[in-house]
Amino acid sequence: MKRKLVCCLAAVIYFSGCGYQGQGYKQLEEIDSLLSHEMVDSAWNLIEHFNPWQLDEKTVAYYHLLYAQSRYKAYRPFTSDSIINLALDYYESNGDQEKLARCYFYKGGILLDLGKKKDALISLKEAEKLLEPSGNDILQHNVYLFLSSINAIYKEDSLALKYAKRALDCSMRTKKQVHLAYDYEKLLVIYNTLGEKDSSLYYTNHAMKVIDNIPSNPPILRARLWGNLGVAYSSIDPERAETFLEKAISLMPQDTFETIALFVSTVANFSPPSPLSEIVFVTMQ
């Protein structure tokens, strides 16, 4: 009788555990859905309070991926890539190509933020290889845009342009307005760097048409685009450029102006050439 009772209790505990495992994975899928719909604050709040204790390896790997993804998209700083590596190690051995590509993408983004540009490039190229046969236009877009940014930093303008155009092709298929805004911004900056003013203005005009579709929170997204529009116009129409740069400044609180300067000058591959731009950057810092 005692033995039967022990067996029953063990069965209850086992099936309760299975239910908890399944519930945990389902909760993570819901967080993943929030991220796919750009509901970053909600996703971050949920993942921050999610308890991965006693979950199976598959669920814990998914948790680490979503934690890194949510933290990155919420503009929370990283001190290392250790969290995303925990997910990456699992997916390298367990065959989920989409999640593995995501791991490499966010690892690349984290490494870029940490100033490890060469390592970031290696990681993003791994993501590119995994995604090319997949038809995942949204993730491919993000990888191409990052590869464009890194190549721009290294002054590889032809490669930066190639990847920016690939990103735009993906956005044309998905019709995601935020992505289109990023792509037009990237192309206007690259063409401005190459001295091709007509092409730069062409994409500047396209960017202005979609800028209001960019979410107002966090404000840095719109501020960055207005800043780069100002950069594009600085040598063409200084008065208009000043208006755009003032809009960028007005969108951000004083203590984050330095972040705008970082985006505009480093990620966008721009070195302020005019007194107007230099004054604005001093104000930001």
mmCIF file of C-alpha atoms in Angstrom:
data_model
loop_
_atom_site.group_PDB
_atom_site.id
_atom_site.type_symbol
_atom_site.label_atom_id
_atom_site.label_comp_id
_atom_site.label_asym_id
_atom_site.label_seq_id
_atom_site.Cartn_x
_atom_site.Cartn_y
_atom_site.Cartn_z
ATOM 1 C CA MET A 1 0.000 0.000 0.000
ATOM 2 C CA LYS A 2 2.787 2.381 0.943
ATOM 3 C CA ARG A 3 4.615 1.495 -2.282
ATOM 4 C CA LYS A 4 1.485 2.271 -4.367
ATOM 5 C CA LEU A 5 1.143 5.642 -2.638
ATOM 6 C CA VAL A 6 4.768 6.519 -3.428
ATOM 7 C CA CYS A 7 4.263 5.550 -7.081
ATOM 8 C CA CYS A 8 1.112 7.677 -7.301
ATOM 9 C CA LEU A 9 2.883 10.676 -5.788
ATOM 10 C CA ALA A 10 5.786 10.239 -8.201
ATOM 11 C CA ALA A 11 3.368 10.156 -11.129
ATOM 12 C CA VAL A 12 1.613 13.308 -9.934
ATOM 13 C CA ILE A 13 4.935 15.105 -9.536
ATOM 14 C CA TYR A 14 6.109 13.910 -12.982
ATOM 15 C CA PHE A 15 2.987 14.996 -14.837
ATOM 16 C CA SER A 16 2.841 18.280 -12.916
ATOM 17 C CA GLY A 17 6.402 18.883 -13.992
ATOM 18 C CA CYS A 18 5.515 18.141 -17.618
ATOM 19 C CA GLY A 19 2.638 20.592 -17.377
ATOM 20 C CA TYR A 20 4.931 23.239 -15.935
ATOM 21 C CA GLN A 21 7.460 22.647 -18.713
ATOM 22 C CA GLY A 22 4.781 23.022 -21.380
ATOM 23 C CA GLN A 23 3.305 26.087 -19.732
ATOM 24 C CA GLY A 24 6.731 27.706 -19.517
ATOM 25 C CA TYR A 25 7.436 27.166 -23.211
ATOM 26 C CA LYS A 26 3.993 28.484 -24.139
ATOM 27 C CA GLN A 27 4.632 31.643 -22.096
ATOM 28 C CA LEU A 28 7.897 32.131 -23.948
ATOM 29 C CA GLU A 29 6.113 31.751 -27.286
ATOM 30 C CA GLU A 30 3.730 34.507 -26.204
ATOM 31 C CA ILE A 31 6.703 36.741 -25.355
ATOM 32 C CA ASP A 32 8.202 35.914 -28.743
ATOM 33 C CA SER A 33 4.951 36.986 -30.395
ATOM 34 C CA LEU A 34 5.048 40.311 -28.544
ATOM 35 C CA LEU A 35 8.570 40.917 -29.833
ATOM 36 C CA SER A 36 7.536 40.113 -33.392
ATOM 37 C CA HIS A 37 4.860 42.808 -33.098
ATOM 38 C CA GLU A 38 7.383 45.327 -31.694
ATOM 39 C CA MET A 39 5.726 45.308 -28.247
ATOM 40 C CA VAL A 40 9.153 45.460 -26.662
ATOM 41 C CA ASP A 41 8.271 46.990 -23.285
ATOM 42 C CA SER A 42 5.634 44.329 -22.612
ATOM 43 C CA ALA A 43 7.980 41.552 -23.692
ATOM 44 C CA TRP A 44 10.829 42.850 -21.547
ATOM 45 C CA ASN A 45 8.600 43.146 -18.488
ATOM 46 C CA LEU A 46 7.447 39.527 -18.883
ATOM 47 C CA ILE A 47 10.856 38.023 -19.606
ATOM 48 C CA GLU A 48 12.432 39.935 -16.738
ATOM 49 C CA HIS A 49 10.016 38.265 -14.320
ATOM 50 C CA PHE A 50 10.033 34.839 -15.976
ATOM 51 C CA ASN A 51 11.432 32.075 -13.757
ATOM 52 C CA PRO A 52 13.443 29.505 -15.750
ATOM 53 C CA TRP A 53 14.149 27.398 -12.667
ATOM 54 C CA GLN A 54 13.668 23.621 -13.140
ATOM 55 C CA LEU A 55 12.731 23.928 -16.810
ATOM 56 C CA ASP A 56 14.130 21.573 -19.430
ATOM 57 C CA GLU A 57 17.128 22.442 -21.594
ATOM 58 C CA LYS A 58 15.037 23.369 -24.642
ATOM 59 C CA THR A 59 12.901 25.835 -22.675
ATOM 60 C CA VAL A 60 15.899 27.347 -20.885
ATOM 61 C CA ALA A 61 17.654 27.910 -24.237
ATOM 62 C CA TYR A 62 14.542 29.631 -25.588
ATOM 63 C CA TYR A 63 14.434 31.758 -22.439
ATOM 64 C CA HIS A 64 18.059 32.854 -22.876
ATOM 65 C CA LEU A 65 17.437 33.768 -26.524
ATOM 66 C CA LEU A 66 14.348 35.827 -25.702
ATOM 67 C CA TYR A 67 16.015 37.440 -22.702
ATOM 68 C CA ALA A 68 18.911 38.616 -24.875
ATOM 69 C CA GLN A 69 16.571 39.653 -27.698
ATOM 70 C CA SER A 70 14.240 41.602 -25.374
ATOM 71 C CA ARG A 71 17.110 43.253 -23.535
ATOM 72 C CA TYR A 72 18.749 44.285 -26.784
ATOM 73 C CA LYS A 73 15.558 45.677 -28.317
ATOM 74 C CA ALA A 74 14.764 47.530 -25.078
ATOM 75 C CA TYR A 75 18.139 49.309 -25.306
ATOM 76 C CA ARG A 76 19.384 47.733 -22.062
ATOM 77 C CA PRO A 77 23.198 47.560 -22.047
ATOM 78 C CA PHE A 78 25.169 44.310 -22.039
ATOM 79 C CA THR A 79 28.518 43.751 -20.388
ATOM 80 C CA SER A 80 29.210 40.524 -22.320
ATOM 81 C CA ASP A 81 27.667 38.088 -24.788
ATOM 82 C CA SER A 82 27.447 35.279 -22.216
ATOM 83 C CA ILE A 83 23.627 35.126 -22.133
ATOM 84 C CA ILE A 84 23.140 34.738 -25.871
ATOM 85 C CA ASN A 85 25.981 32.192 -25.956
ATOM 86 C CA LEU A 86 23.984 29.926 -23.633
ATOM 87 C CA ALA A 87 21.185 29.813 -26.221
ATOM 88 C CA LEU A 88 23.580 29.586 -29.166
ATOM 89 C CA ASP A 89 25.359 26.533 -27.717
ATOM 90 C CA TYR A 90 22.045 24.704 -27.425
ATOM 91 C CA TYR A 91 20.742 25.539 -30.915
ATOM 92 C CA GLU A 92 24.045 24.646 -32.570
ATOM 93 C CA SER A 93 23.476 21.089 -31.335
ATOM 94 C CA ASN A 94 19.714 20.811 -31.702
ATOM 95 C CA GLY A 95 18.887 21.871 -35.221
ATOM 96 C CA ASP A 96 16.485 24.830 -34.946
ATOM 97 C CA GLN A 97 17.953 26.894 -37.781
ATOM 98 C CA GLU A 98 15.721 29.941 -37.312
ATOM 99 C CA LYS A 99 16.543 30.301 -33.629
ATOM 100 C CA LEU A 100 20.214 29.616 -34.299
ATOM 101 C CA ALA A 101 20.246 32.407 -36.904
ATOM 102 C CA ARG A 102 18.557 34.691 -34.387
ATOM 103 C CA CYS A 103 21.249 33.843 -31.823
ATOM 104 C CA TYR A 104 23.999 34.770 -34.261
ATOM 105 C CA PHE A 105 22.193 37.983 -35.190
ATOM 106 C CA TYR A 106 21.739 39.203 -31.607
ATOM 107 C CA LYS A 107 25.238 38.036 -30.681
ATOM 108 C CA GLY A 108 26.474 40.225 -33.538
ATOM 109 C CA GLY A 109 24.445 43.189 -32.310
ATOM 110 C CA ILE A 110 25.663 42.761 -28.728
ATOM 111 C CA LEU A 111 29.289 42.447 -29.830
ATOM 112 C CA LEU A 112 28.929 45.561 -31.979
ATOM 113 C CA ASP A 113 27.626 47.492 -28.978
ATOM 114 C CA LEU A 114 30.589 46.201 -26.973
ATOM 115 C CA GLY A 115 32.959 47.588 -29.613
ATOM 116 C CA LYS A 116 34.007 44.147 -30.897
ATOM 117 C CA LYS A 117 33.341 44.915 -34.552
ATOM 118 C CA LYS A 118 35.330 42.069 -36.128
ATOM 119 C CA ASP A 119 33.696 39.449 -33.897
ATOM 120 C CA ALA A 120 30.303 41.033 -34.620
ATOM 121 C CA LEU A 121 30.951 40.730 -38.352
ATOM 122 C CA ILE A 122 31.828 37.029 -38.031
ATOM 123 C CA SER A 123 28.634 36.357 -36.091
ATOM 124 C CA LEU A 124 26.445 38.268 -38.549
ATOM 125 C CA LYS A 125 27.979 36.410 -41.499
ATOM 126 C CA GLU A 126 27.029 33.143 -39.784
ATOM 127 C CA ALA A 127 23.454 34.439 -39.484
ATOM 128 C CA GLU A 128 23.498 35.423 -43.160
ATOM 129 C CA LYS A 129 24.563 31.917 -44.242
ATOM 130 C CA LEU A 130 21.824 30.291 -42.182
ATOM 131 C CA LEU A 131 19.109 32.637 -43.445
ATOM 132 C CA GLU A 132 19.755 32.802 -47.187
ATOM 133 C CA PRO A 133 17.741 29.665 -48.004
ATOM 134 C CA SER A 134 15.032 30.396 -45.417
ATOM 135 C CA GLY A 135 12.946 33.198 -46.938
ATOM 136 C CA ASN A 136 12.724 34.865 -43.508
ATOM 137 C CA ASP A 137 12.600 38.418 -44.863
ATOM 138 C CA ILE A 138 12.306 40.155 -41.494
ATOM 139 C CA LEU A 139 15.353 38.551 -39.910
ATOM 140 C CA GLN A 140 17.285 38.703 -43.188
ATOM 141 C CA HIS A 141 16.550 42.417 -43.342
ATOM 142 C CA ASN A 142 17.983 42.950 -39.866
ATOM 143 C CA VAL A 143 21.126 40.979 -40.686
ATOM 144 C CA TYR A 144 21.690 42.851 -43.958
ATOM 145 C CA LEU A 145 21.202 46.229 -42.291
ATOM 146 C CA PHE A 146 23.737 45.400 -39.588
ATOM 147 C CA LEU A 147 26.216 44.124 -42.188
ATOM 148 C CA SER A 148 25.741 47.389 -44.060
ATOM 149 C CA SER A 149 26.476 49.373 -40.888
ATOM 150 C CA ILE A 150 29.632 47.425 -40.046
ATOM 151 C CA ASN A 151 30.971 47.706 -43.588
ATOM 152 C CA ALA A 152 30.269 51.440 -43.478
ATOM 153 C CA ILE A 153 32.293 51.705 -40.263
ATOM 154 C CA TYR A 154 35.212 49.987 -42.041
ATOM 155 C CA LYS A 155 34.807 52.331 -45.041
ATOM 156 C CA GLU A 156 33.800 49.411 -47.277
ATOM 157 C CA ASP A 157 31.235 51.579 -49.024
ATOM 158 C CA SER A 158 30.482 49.245 -51.936
ATOM 159 C CA LEU A 159 29.688 46.378 -49.533
ATOM 160 C CA ALA A 160 27.713 48.720 -47.285
ATOM 161 C CA LEU A 161 25.659 49.774 -50.305
ATOM 162 C CA LYS A 162 25.133 46.185 -51.449
ATOM 163 C CA TYR A 163 23.786 45.092 -48.073
ATOM 164 C CA ALA A 164 21.638 48.213 -47.662
ATOM 165 C CA LYS A 165 19.965 47.463 -51.002
ATOM 166 C CA ARG A 166 19.406 43.848 -49.971
ATOM 167 C CA ALA A 167 17.787 45.084 -46.763
ATOM 168 C CA LEU A 168 15.539 47.391 -48.769
ATOM 169 C CA ASP A 169 14.486 44.490 -51.023
ATOM 170 C CA CYS A 170 13.381 42.565 -47.916
ATOM 171 C CA SER A 171 11.433 45.574 -46.616
ATOM 172 C CA MET A 172 9.700 46.042 -49.953
ATOM 173 C CA ARG A 173 8.426 42.483 -49.652
ATOM 174 C CA THR A 174 7.332 42.748 -46.000
ATOM 175 C CA LYS A 175 6.105 46.366 -46.340
ATOM 176 C CA LYS A 176 7.255 47.082 -42.778
ATOM 177 C CA GLN A 177 7.315 50.868 -42.529
ATOM 178 C CA VAL A 178 9.879 50.971 -39.727
ATOM 179 C CA HIS A 179 12.277 48.846 -41.757
ATOM 180 C CA LEU A 180 11.747 50.999 -44.827
ATOM 181 C CA ALA A 181 12.652 54.063 -42.779
ATOM 182 C CA TYR A 182 15.874 52.427 -41.562
ATOM 183 C CA ASP A 183 16.788 51.371 -45.114
ATOM 184 C CA TYR A 184 16.163 54.784 -46.644
ATOM 185 C CA GLU A 185 18.208 56.316 -43.829
ATOM 186 C CA LYS A 186 21.092 53.925 -44.448
ATOM 187 C CA LEU A 187 21.047 54.500 -48.204
ATOM 188 C CA LEU A 188 20.876 58.285 -47.941
ATOM 189 C CA VAL A 189 23.905 58.255 -45.628
ATOM 190 C CA ILE A 190 25.939 55.893 -47.836
ATOM 191 C CA TYR A 191 25.232 57.879 -50.988
ATOM 192 C CA ASN A 192 26.064 61.072 -49.124
ATOM 193 C CA THR A 193 29.392 59.518 -48.113
ATOM 194 C CA LEU A 194 30.049 58.533 -51.731
ATOM 195 C CA GLY A 195 29.335 62.090 -52.843
ATOM 196 C CA GLU A 196 26.312 61.040 -54.900
ATOM 197 C CA LYS A 197 24.046 63.869 -53.805
ATOM 198 C CA ASP A 198 21.145 63.119 -56.170
ATOM 199 C CA SER A 199 20.844 59.540 -54.913
ATOM 200 C CA SER A 200 21.190 60.718 -51.317
ATOM 201 C CA LEU A 201 18.383 63.233 -51.778
ATOM 202 C CA TYR A 202 16.237 60.577 -53.497
ATOM 203 C CA TYR A 203 16.358 58.362 -50.402
ATOM 204 C CA THR A 204 16.110 61.356 -48.082
ATOM 205 C CA ASN A 205 12.774 62.242 -49.658
ATOM 206 C CA HIS A 206 11.580 58.644 -49.284
ATOM 207 C CA ALA A 207 12.659 58.625 -45.626
ATOM 208 C CA MET A 208 10.692 61.779 -44.912
ATOM 209 C CA LYS A 209 7.529 60.091 -46.181
ATOM 210 C CA VAL A 210 7.759 57.218 -43.689
ATOM 211 C CA ILE A 211 9.299 58.863 -40.640
ATOM 212 C CA ASP A 212 5.889 59.393 -38.980
ATOM 213 C CA ASN A 213 5.292 55.633 -39.136
ATOM 214 C CA ILE A 214 8.221 54.985 -36.808
ATOM 215 C CA PRO A 215 7.061 54.308 -33.228
ATOM 216 C CA SER A 216 7.457 57.334 -30.994
ATOM 217 C CA ASN A 217 8.698 55.146 -28.142
ATOM 218 C CA PRO A 218 11.607 54.863 -27.755
ATOM 219 C CA PRO A 219 12.121 58.362 -29.219
ATOM 220 C CA ILE A 220 15.683 57.588 -30.283
ATOM 221 C CA LEU A 221 14.351 55.851 -33.418
ATOM 222 C CA ARG A 222 12.833 59.026 -34.833
ATOM 223 C CA ALA A 223 15.595 61.202 -33.404
ATOM 224 C CA ARG A 224 18.255 59.184 -35.192
ATOM 225 C CA LEU A 225 16.480 59.490 -38.534
ATOM 226 C CA TRP A 226 15.903 63.232 -38.156
ATOM 227 C CA GLY A 227 19.575 63.573 -37.245
ATOM 228 C CA ASN A 228 20.722 61.776 -40.359
ATOM 229 C CA LEU A 229 18.292 63.743 -42.527
ATOM 230 C CA GLY A 230 19.953 66.841 -41.144
ATOM 231 C CA VAL A 231 23.347 65.393 -41.988
ATOM 232 C CA ALA A 232 22.264 64.681 -45.567
ATOM 233 C CA TYR A 233 21.068 68.258 -46.012
ATOM 234 C CA SER A 234 24.009 69.952 -44.236
ATOM 235 C CA SER A 235 25.920 70.624 -47.456
ATOM 236 C CA ILE A 236 22.828 71.229 -49.614
ATOM 237 C CA ASP A 237 20.412 73.303 -47.562
ATOM 238 C CA PRO A 238 21.967 74.304 -44.178
ATOM 239 C CA GLU A 239 18.789 76.033 -43.010
ATOM 240 C CA ARG A 240 16.670 72.940 -43.583
ATOM 241 C CA ALA A 241 19.396 70.767 -42.081
ATOM 242 C CA GLU A 242 19.271 72.842 -38.909
ATOM 243 C CA THR A 243 15.499 72.302 -38.688
ATOM 244 C CA PHE A 244 15.940 68.538 -38.958
ATOM 245 C CA LEU A 245 18.706 68.445 -36.351
ATOM 246 C CA GLU A 246 16.664 70.568 -33.962
ATOM 247 C CA LYS A 247 13.830 68.039 -34.309
ATOM 248 C CA ALA A 248 16.276 65.260 -33.395
ATOM 249 C CA ILE A 249 17.381 67.153 -30.283
ATOM 250 C CA SER A 250 13.810 67.974 -29.238
ATOM 251 C CA LEU A 251 12.849 64.302 -29.209
ATOM 252 C CA MET A 252 15.450 63.300 -26.640
ATOM 253 C CA PRO A 253 15.971 64.211 -22.993
ATOM 254 C CA GLN A 254 19.217 66.042 -22.223
ATOM 255 C CA ASP A 255 20.994 63.051 -20.731
ATOM 256 C CA THR A 256 20.635 60.965 -23.904
ATOM 257 C CA PHE A 257 21.837 63.471 -26.493
ATOM 258 C CA GLU A 258 25.185 61.695 -26.511
ATOM 259 C CA THR A 259 23.422 58.555 -27.726
ATOM 260 C CA ILE A 260 22.058 60.398 -30.761
ATOM 261 C CA ALA A 261 25.532 61.695 -31.491
ATOM 262 C CA LEU A 262 26.871 58.147 -31.344
ATOM 263 C CA PHE A 263 24.256 56.855 -33.786
ATOM 264 C CA VAL A 264 24.632 59.727 -36.207
ATOM 265 C CA SER A 265 28.424 59.930 -36.213
ATOM 266 C CA THR A 266 29.489 56.295 -35.795
ATOM 267 C CA VAL A 267 26.785 53.871 -36.920
ATOM 268 C CA ALA A 268 25.746 56.094 -39.800
ATOM 269 C CA ASN A 269 29.397 56.583 -40.806
ATOM 270 C CA PHE A 270 29.296 60.386 -40.646
ATOM 271 C CA SER A 271 31.985 62.802 -39.530
ATOM 272 C CA PRO A 272 30.528 66.302 -39.001
ATOM 273 C CA PRO A 273 32.136 68.542 -41.643
ATOM 274 C CA SER A 274 30.322 71.814 -41.103
ATOM 275 C CA PRO A 275 30.237 74.365 -38.261
ATOM 276 C CA LEU A 276 26.493 73.785 -37.984
ATOM 277 C CA SER A 277 26.919 70.086 -37.286
ATOM 278 C CA GLU A 278 29.769 70.674 -34.863
ATOM 279 C CA ILE A 279 27.590 73.078 -32.830
ATOM 280 C CA VAL A 280 24.763 70.530 -32.710
ATOM 281 C CA PHE A 281 27.065 67.754 -31.553
ATOM 282 C CA VAL A 282 28.533 69.896 -28.785
ATOM 283 C CA THR A 283 24.993 70.645 -27.626
ATOM 284 C CA MET A 284 24.156 66.924 -27.619
ATOM 285 C CA GLN A 285 27.126 66.008 -25.472
#
